[in-house]
Tab-separated table of C-alpha atoms in Angstrom:
chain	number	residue	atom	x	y	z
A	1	UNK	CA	112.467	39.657	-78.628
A	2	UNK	CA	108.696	40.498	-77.874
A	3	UNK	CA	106.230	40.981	-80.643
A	4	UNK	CA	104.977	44.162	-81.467
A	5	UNK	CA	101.747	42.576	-81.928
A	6	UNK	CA	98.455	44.466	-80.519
A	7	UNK	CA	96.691	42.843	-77.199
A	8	UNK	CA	93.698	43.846	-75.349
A	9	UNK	CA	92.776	43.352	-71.965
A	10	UNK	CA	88.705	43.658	-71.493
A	11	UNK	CA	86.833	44.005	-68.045
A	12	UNK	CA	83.749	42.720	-67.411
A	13	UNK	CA	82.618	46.504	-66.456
A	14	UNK	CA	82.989	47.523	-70.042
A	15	UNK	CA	86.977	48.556	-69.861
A	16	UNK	CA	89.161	48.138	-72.860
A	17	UNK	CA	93.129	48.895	-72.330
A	18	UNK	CA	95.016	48.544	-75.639
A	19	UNK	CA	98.931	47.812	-75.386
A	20	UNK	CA	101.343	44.715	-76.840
A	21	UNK	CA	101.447	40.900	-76.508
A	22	UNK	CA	103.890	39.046	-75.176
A	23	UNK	CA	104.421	35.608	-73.697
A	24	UNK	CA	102.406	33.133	-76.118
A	25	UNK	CA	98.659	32.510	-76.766
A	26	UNK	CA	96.589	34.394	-78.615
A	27	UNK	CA	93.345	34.753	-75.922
A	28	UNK	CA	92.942	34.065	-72.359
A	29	UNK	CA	89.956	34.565	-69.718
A	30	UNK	CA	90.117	34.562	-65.810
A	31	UNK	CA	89.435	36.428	-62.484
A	32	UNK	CA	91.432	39.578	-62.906
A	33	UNK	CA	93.396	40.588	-60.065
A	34	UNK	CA	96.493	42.598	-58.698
A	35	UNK	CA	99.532	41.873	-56.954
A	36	UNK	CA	101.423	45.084	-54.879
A	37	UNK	CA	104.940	43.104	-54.817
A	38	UNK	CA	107.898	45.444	-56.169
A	39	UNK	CA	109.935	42.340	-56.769
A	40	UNK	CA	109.090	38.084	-56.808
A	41	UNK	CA	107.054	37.735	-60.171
A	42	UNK	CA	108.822	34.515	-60.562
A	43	UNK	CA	106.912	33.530	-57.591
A	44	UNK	CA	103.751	35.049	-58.444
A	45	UNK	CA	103.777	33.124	-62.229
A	46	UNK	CA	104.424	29.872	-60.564
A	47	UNK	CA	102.106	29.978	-57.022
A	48	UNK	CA	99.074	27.801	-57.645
A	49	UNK	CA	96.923	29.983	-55.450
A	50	UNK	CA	96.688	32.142	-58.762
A	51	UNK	CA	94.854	29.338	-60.575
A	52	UNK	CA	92.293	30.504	-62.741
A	53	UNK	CA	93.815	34.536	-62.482
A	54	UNK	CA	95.003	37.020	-64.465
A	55	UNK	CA	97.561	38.941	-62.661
A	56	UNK	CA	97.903	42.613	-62.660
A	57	UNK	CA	101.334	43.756	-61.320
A	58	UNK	CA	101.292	46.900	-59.938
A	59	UNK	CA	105.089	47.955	-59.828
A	60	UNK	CA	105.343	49.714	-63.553
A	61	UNK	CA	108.785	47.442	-64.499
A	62	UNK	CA	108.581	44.035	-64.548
A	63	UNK	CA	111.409	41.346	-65.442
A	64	UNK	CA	114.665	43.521	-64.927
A	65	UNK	CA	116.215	40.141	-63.086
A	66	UNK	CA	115.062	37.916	-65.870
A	67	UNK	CA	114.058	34.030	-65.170
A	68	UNK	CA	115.306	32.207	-61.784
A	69	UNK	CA	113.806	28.687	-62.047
A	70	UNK	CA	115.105	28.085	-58.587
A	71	UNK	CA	112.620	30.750	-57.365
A	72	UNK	CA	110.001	28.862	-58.497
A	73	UNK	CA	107.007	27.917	-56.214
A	74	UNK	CA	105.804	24.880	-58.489
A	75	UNK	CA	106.579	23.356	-61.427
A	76	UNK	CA	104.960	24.857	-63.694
A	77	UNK	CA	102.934	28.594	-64.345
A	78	UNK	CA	100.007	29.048	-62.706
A	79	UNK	CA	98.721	32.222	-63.655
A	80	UNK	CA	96.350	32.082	-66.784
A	81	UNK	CA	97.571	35.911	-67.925
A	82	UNK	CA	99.938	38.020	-66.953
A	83	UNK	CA	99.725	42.326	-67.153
A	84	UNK	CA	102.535	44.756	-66.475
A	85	UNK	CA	103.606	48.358	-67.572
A	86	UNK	CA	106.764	47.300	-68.894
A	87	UNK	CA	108.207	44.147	-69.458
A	88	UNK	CA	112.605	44.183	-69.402
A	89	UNK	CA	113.865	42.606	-72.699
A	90	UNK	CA	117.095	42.929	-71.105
A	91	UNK	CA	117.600	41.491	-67.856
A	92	UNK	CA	120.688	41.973	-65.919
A	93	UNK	CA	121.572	38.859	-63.285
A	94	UNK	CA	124.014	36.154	-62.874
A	95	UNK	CA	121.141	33.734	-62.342
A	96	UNK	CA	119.056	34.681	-65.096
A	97	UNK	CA	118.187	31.688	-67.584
A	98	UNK	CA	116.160	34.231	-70.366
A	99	UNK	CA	113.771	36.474	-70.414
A	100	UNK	CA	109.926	36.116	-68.699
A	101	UNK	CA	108.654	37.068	-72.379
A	102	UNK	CA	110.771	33.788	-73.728
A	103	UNK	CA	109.485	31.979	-70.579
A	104	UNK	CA	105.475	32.441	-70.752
A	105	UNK	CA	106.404	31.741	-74.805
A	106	UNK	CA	107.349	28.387	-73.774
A	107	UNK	CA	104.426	27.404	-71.574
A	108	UNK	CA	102.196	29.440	-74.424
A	109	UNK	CA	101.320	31.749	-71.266
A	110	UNK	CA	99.551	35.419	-72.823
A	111	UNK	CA	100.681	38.647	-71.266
A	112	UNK	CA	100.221	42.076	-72.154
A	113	UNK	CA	102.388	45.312	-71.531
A	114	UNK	CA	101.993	48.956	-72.107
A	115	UNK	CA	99.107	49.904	-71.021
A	116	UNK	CA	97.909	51.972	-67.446
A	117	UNK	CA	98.590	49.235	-64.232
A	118	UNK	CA	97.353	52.367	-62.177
A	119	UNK	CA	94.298	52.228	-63.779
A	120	UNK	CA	93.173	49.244	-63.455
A	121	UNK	CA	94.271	48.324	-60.164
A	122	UNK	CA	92.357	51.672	-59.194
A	123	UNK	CA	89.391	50.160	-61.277
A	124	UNK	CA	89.781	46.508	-59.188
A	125	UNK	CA	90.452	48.602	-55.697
A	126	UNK	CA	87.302	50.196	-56.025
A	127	UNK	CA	84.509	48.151	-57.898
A	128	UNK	CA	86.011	44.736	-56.766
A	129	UNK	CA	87.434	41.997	-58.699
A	130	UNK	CA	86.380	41.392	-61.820
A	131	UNK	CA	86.297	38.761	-65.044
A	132	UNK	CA	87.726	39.852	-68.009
A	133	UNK	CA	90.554	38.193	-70.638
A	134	UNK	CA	93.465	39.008	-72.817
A	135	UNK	CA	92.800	38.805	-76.294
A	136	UNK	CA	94.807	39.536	-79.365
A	137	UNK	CA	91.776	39.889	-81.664
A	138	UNK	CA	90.023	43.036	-81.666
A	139	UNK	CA	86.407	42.785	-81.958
A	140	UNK	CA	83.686	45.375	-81.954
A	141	UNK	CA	83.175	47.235	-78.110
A	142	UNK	CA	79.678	45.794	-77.532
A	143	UNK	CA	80.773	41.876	-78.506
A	144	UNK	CA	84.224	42.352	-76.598
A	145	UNK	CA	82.479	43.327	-73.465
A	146	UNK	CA	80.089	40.820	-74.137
A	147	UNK	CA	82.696	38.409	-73.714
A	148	UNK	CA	83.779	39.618	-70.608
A	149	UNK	CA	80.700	39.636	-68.753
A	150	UNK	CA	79.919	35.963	-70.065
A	151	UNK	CA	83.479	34.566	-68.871
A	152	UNK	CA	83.483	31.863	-66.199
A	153	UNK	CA	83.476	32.358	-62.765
A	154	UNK	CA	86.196	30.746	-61.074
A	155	UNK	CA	84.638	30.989	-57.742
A	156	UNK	CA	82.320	28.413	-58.687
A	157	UNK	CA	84.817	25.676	-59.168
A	158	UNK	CA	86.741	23.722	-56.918
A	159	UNK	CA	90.330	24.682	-58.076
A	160	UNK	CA	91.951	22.855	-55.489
A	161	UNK	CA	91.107	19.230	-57.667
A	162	UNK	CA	93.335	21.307	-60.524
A	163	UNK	CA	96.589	21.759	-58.709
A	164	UNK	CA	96.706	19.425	-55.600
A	165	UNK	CA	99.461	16.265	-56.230
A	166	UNK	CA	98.725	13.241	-58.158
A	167	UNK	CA	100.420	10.701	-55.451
A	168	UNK	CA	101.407	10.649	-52.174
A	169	UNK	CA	104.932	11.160	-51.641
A	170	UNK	CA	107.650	11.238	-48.388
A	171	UNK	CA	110.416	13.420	-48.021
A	172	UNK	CA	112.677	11.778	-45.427
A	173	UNK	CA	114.102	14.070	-42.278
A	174	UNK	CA	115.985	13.294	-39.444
A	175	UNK	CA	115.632	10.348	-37.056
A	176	UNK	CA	115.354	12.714	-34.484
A	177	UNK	CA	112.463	14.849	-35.129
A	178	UNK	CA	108.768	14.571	-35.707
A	179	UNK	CA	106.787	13.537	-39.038
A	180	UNK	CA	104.529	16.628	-40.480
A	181	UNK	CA	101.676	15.352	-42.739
A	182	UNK	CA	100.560	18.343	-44.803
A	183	UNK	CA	97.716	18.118	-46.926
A	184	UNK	CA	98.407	19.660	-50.642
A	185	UNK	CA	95.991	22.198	-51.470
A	186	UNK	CA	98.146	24.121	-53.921
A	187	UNK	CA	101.056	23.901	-51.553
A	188	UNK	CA	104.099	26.225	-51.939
A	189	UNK	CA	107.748	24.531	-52.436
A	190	UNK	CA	108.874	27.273	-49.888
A	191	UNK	CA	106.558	25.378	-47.023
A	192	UNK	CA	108.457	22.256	-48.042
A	193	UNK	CA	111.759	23.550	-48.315
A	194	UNK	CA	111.391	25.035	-45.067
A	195	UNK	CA	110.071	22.280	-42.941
A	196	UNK	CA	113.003	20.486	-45.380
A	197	UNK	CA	115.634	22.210	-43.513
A	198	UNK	CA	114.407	21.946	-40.274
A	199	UNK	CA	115.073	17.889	-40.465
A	200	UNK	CA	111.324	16.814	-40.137
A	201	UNK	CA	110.146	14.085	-42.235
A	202	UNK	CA	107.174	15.327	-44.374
A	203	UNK	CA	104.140	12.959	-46.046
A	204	UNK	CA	102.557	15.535	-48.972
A	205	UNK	CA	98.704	14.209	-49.297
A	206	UNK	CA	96.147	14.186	-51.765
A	207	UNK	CA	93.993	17.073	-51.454
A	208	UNK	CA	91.089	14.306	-51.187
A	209	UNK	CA	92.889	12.237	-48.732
A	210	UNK	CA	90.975	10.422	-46.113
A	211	UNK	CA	91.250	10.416	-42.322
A	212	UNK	CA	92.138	6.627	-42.021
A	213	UNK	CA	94.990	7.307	-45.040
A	214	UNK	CA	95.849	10.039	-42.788
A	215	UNK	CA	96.120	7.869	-39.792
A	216	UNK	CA	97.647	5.333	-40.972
A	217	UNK	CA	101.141	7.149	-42.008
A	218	UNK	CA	100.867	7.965	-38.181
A	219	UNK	CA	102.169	11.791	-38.661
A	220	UNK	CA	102.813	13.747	-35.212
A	221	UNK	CA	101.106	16.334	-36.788
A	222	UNK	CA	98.672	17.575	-40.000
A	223	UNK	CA	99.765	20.683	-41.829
A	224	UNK	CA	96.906	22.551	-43.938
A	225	UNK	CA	98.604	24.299	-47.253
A	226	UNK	CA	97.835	26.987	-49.332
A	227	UNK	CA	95.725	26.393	-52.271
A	228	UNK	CA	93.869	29.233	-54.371
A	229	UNK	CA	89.725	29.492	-54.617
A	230	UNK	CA	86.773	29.419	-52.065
A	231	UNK	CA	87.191	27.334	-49.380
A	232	UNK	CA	83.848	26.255	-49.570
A	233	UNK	CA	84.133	24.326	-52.455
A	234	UNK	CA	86.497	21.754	-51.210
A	235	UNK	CA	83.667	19.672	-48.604
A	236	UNK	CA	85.988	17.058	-48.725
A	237	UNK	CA	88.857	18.726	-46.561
A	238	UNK	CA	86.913	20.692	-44.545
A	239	UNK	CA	85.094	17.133	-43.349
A	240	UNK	CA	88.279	15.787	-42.901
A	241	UNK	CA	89.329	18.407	-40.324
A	242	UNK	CA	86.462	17.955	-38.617
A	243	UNK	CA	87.100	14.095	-38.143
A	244	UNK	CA	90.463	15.046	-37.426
A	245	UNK	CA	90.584	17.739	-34.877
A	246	UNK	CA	91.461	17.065	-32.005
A	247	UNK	CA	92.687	13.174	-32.938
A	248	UNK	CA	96.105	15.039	-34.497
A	249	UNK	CA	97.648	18.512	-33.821
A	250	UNK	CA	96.530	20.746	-36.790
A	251	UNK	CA	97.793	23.587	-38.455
A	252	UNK	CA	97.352	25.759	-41.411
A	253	UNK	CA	98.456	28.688	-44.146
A	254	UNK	CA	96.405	30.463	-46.200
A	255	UNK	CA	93.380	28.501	-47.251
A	256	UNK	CA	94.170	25.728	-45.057
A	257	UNK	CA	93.459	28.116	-42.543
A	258	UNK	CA	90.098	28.903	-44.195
A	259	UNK	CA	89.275	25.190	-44.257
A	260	UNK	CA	90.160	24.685	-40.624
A	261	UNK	CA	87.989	27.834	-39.463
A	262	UNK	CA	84.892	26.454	-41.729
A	263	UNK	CA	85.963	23.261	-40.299
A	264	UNK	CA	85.393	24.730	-36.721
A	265	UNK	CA	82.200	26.244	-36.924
A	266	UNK	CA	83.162	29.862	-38.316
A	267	UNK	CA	82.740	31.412	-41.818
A	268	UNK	CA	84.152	32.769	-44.801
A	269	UNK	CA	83.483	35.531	-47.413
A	270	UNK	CA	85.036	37.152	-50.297
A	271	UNK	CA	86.792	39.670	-49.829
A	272	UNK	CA	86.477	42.810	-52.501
A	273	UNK	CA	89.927	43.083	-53.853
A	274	UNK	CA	91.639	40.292	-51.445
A	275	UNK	CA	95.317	40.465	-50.308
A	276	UNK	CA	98.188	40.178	-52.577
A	277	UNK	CA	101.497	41.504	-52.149
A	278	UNK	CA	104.270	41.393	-49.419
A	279	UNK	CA	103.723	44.335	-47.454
A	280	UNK	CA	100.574	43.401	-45.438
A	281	UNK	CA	100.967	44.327	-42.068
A	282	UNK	CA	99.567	41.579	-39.375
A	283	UNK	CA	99.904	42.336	-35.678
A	284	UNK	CA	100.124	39.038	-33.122
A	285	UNK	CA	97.802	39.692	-30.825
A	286	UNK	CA	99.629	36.645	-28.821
A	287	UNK	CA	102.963	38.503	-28.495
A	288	UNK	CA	101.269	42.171	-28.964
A	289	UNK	CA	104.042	42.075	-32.416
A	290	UNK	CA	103.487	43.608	-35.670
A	291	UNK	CA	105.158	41.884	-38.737
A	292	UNK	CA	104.735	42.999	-42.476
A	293	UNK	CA	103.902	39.944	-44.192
A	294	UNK	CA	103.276	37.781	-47.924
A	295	UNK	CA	99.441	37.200	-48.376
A	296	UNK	CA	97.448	36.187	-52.033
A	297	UNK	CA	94.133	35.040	-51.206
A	298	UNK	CA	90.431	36.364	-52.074
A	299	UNK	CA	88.291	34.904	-48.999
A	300	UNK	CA	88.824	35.576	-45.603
A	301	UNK	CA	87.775	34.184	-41.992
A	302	UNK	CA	84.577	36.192	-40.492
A	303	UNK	CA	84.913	37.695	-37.212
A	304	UNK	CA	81.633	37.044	-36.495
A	305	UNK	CA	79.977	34.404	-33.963
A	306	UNK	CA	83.374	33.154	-32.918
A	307	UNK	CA	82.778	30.168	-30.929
A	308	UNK	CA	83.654	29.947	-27.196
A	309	UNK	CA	86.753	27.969	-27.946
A	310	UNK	CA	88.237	29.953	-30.582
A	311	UNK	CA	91.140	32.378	-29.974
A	312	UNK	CA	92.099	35.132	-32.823
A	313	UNK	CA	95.480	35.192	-32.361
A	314	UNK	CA	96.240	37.744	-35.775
A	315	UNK	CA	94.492	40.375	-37.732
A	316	UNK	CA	95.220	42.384	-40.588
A	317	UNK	CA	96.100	46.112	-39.386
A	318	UNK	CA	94.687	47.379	-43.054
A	319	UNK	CA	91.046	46.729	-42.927
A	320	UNK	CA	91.359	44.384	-39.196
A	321	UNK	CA	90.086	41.025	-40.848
A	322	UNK	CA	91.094	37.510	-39.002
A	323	UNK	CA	94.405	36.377	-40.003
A	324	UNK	CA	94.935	33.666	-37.628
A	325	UNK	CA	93.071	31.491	-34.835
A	326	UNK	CA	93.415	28.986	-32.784
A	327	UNK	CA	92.250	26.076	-30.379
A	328	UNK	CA	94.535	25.345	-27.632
A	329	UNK	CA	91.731	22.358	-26.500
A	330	UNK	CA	92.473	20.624	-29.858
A	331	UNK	CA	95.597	21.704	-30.513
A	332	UNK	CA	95.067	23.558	-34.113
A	333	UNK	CA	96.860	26.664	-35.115
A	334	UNK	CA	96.655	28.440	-38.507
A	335	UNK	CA	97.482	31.317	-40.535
A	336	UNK	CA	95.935	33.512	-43.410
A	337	UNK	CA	99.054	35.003	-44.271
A	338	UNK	CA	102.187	33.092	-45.663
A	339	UNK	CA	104.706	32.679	-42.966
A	340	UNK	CA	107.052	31.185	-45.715
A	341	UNK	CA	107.360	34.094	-47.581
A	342	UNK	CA	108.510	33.360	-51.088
A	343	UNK	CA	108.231	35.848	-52.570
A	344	UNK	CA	108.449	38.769	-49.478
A	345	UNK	CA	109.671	39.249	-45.856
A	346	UNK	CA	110.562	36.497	-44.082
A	347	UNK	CA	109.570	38.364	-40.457
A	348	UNK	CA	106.967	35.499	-39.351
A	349	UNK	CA	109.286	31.941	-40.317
A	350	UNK	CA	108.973	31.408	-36.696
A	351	UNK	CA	105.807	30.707	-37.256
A	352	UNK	CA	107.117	27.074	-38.134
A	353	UNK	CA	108.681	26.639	-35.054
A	354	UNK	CA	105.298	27.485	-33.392
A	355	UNK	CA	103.266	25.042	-35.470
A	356	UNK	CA	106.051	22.514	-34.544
A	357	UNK	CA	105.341	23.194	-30.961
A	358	UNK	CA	101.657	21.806	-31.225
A	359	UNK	CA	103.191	18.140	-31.739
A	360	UNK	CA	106.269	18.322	-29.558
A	361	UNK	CA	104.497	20.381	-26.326
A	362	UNK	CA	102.583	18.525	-23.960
């Protein structure tokens, strides 16, 4: 059973929402941000693109289908905080293993319930993303919102060092079809499963990797992953890209995308609030199609100076930023949304089939 123990979560605009702990920990600090998905918050704990975050889920009950370690997206929780409206002590499901409460107790995650979602996500929406923590100390207004202001800025690190794999590994496919190399960024298990059951051998990659380690597996193709922070910050893949392009067929999700674009000669920015939830819609401007997709990322491509070789081939229909490009010259291909879904709608897994294409089509 939860404690009935007081928490406070404290934004860095002076905000102070009292409620009750839960999960373990006693203070936490992080970008606070919010996440629009009704269902998947066994997904959302355990995506590394929320390293460094505190995670504000907007749908008011949260945990009703309990713990599903098979739904996980890594192996471990990635989220520094977690905030709901209600957390179930009672889930109801045949796959259920406990309760999230017992869960973040076990990795000594902090989380806090009871207090207005609505609120805050109306707070985030319109002043932008913001530091703040999760304490459950109270201290005086002026020194708590001291706090707040002075807590790190994840944007200045490069998170992609904190989640990317220790070792190169190989998942073995069929004799039959081609070898993906995908560069770990943060990556998804859902990408891997995917490509998994498609048959294609897959070579996962340091996030540091060079172009001769690269080159030397021989892969028919390089696959970009997901991976949370600025793009910016990680030099090191967005040189390899450009020693790579062209050489191998490239694609990418998410900020493997970004990296590609920077890569290319286009740019990035932060976006206010960013995109997180599964019910972004994205129209392909290729096959004049409009999917609702899964997106979690705070930068995005800017449609700006677009060099001559450079095709948008998706934007976001909510507030019409890039969501994919390509180079048909080079043969590189990438996404900002997540075509893998995990958690939301699976319209765009074709999207595999498409990268595959860039390997297998002369």
């Amino acid at each position: 059973m939860k404690d009935n123990k007081k928490a406070y979560l404290v934004l860095e605009d002076g905000s102070i929402f009292e409620g009750k702990v839960f999960g373990g920990g006693d203070y936490v600090e992080g970008e606070v941000v919010f996440n629009t998905g009704i269902t998947g918050y066994q997904e959302v704990l355990t995506d590394p693109s929320y390293t460094g975050q505190i995670v504000v889920m907007t749908y008011p009950q949260i945990g009703n289908y309990g713990v599903i370690e098979d739904d996980s997206e890594s192996a471990k929780i990635q989220v520094r905080g977690f905030v709901v409206k209600e957390m179930s002590d009672y889930p109801n499901n045949y796959r259920s293993k406990g309760t999230v409460d017992e869960y973040l107790k076990t990795k000594n995650i902090l989380g806090i319930e009871g207090i207005d979602t609505r609120e805050i996500t109306k707070k985030i929406r319109d002043r932008g993303t913001m530091k703040g923590f999760i304490t459950t100390k109270r201290l005086p207004d002026n020194k708590m919102i001291e706090l707040a202001k002075n807590v790190e800025d994840i944007n200045q690190l490069d998170l992609v060092r904190m989640v990317t794999t220790d070792k190169q590994y190989t998942i073995d496919g069929d004799k039959d079809k081609i070898h993906i190399g995908i560069v770990d960024f943060g990556i998804k298990s859902n990408i891997l499963r995917i490509i998994s059951k498609l048959g294609h051998k897959i070579t996962v990659f340091k996030a540091d990797v060079t172009d001769n380690e690269i080159m030397q597996v021989k892969p028919d193709m390089l696959l970009l992953s997901n991976g949370p922070g600025d793009p910016k910050k990680a030099t090191y893949a967005i040189e390899l890209v450009k020693k790579l392009a062209g050489k191998l067929p490239i694609a990418g999700i998410c900020l493997g995308h970004q990296i590609i674009a920077l890569a290319l000669g286009l740019d990035t920015f932060k976006l206010k609030f960013g995109h997180r939830g599964g019910n972004h819609p994205v129209k392909n401007l290729l096959k004049d199609k409009v999917t609702i997709t899964t997106q979690n990322h705070g930068f995005a491509v800017r449609n700006e100076n677009i060099p001559k070789d450079i095709e948008v081939t998706h934007i976001n229909l909510n507030d019409m930023t890039v969501q994919g490009i390509r180079c048909k010259s080079k043969k590189i291909y990438c996404v900002q949304f997540h075509p893998e879904a995990g958690p939301g709608p699976q319209d765009s897994y074709e999207l595999f089939d498409d990268f595959i294409k860039l390997a297998t089509e002369k």
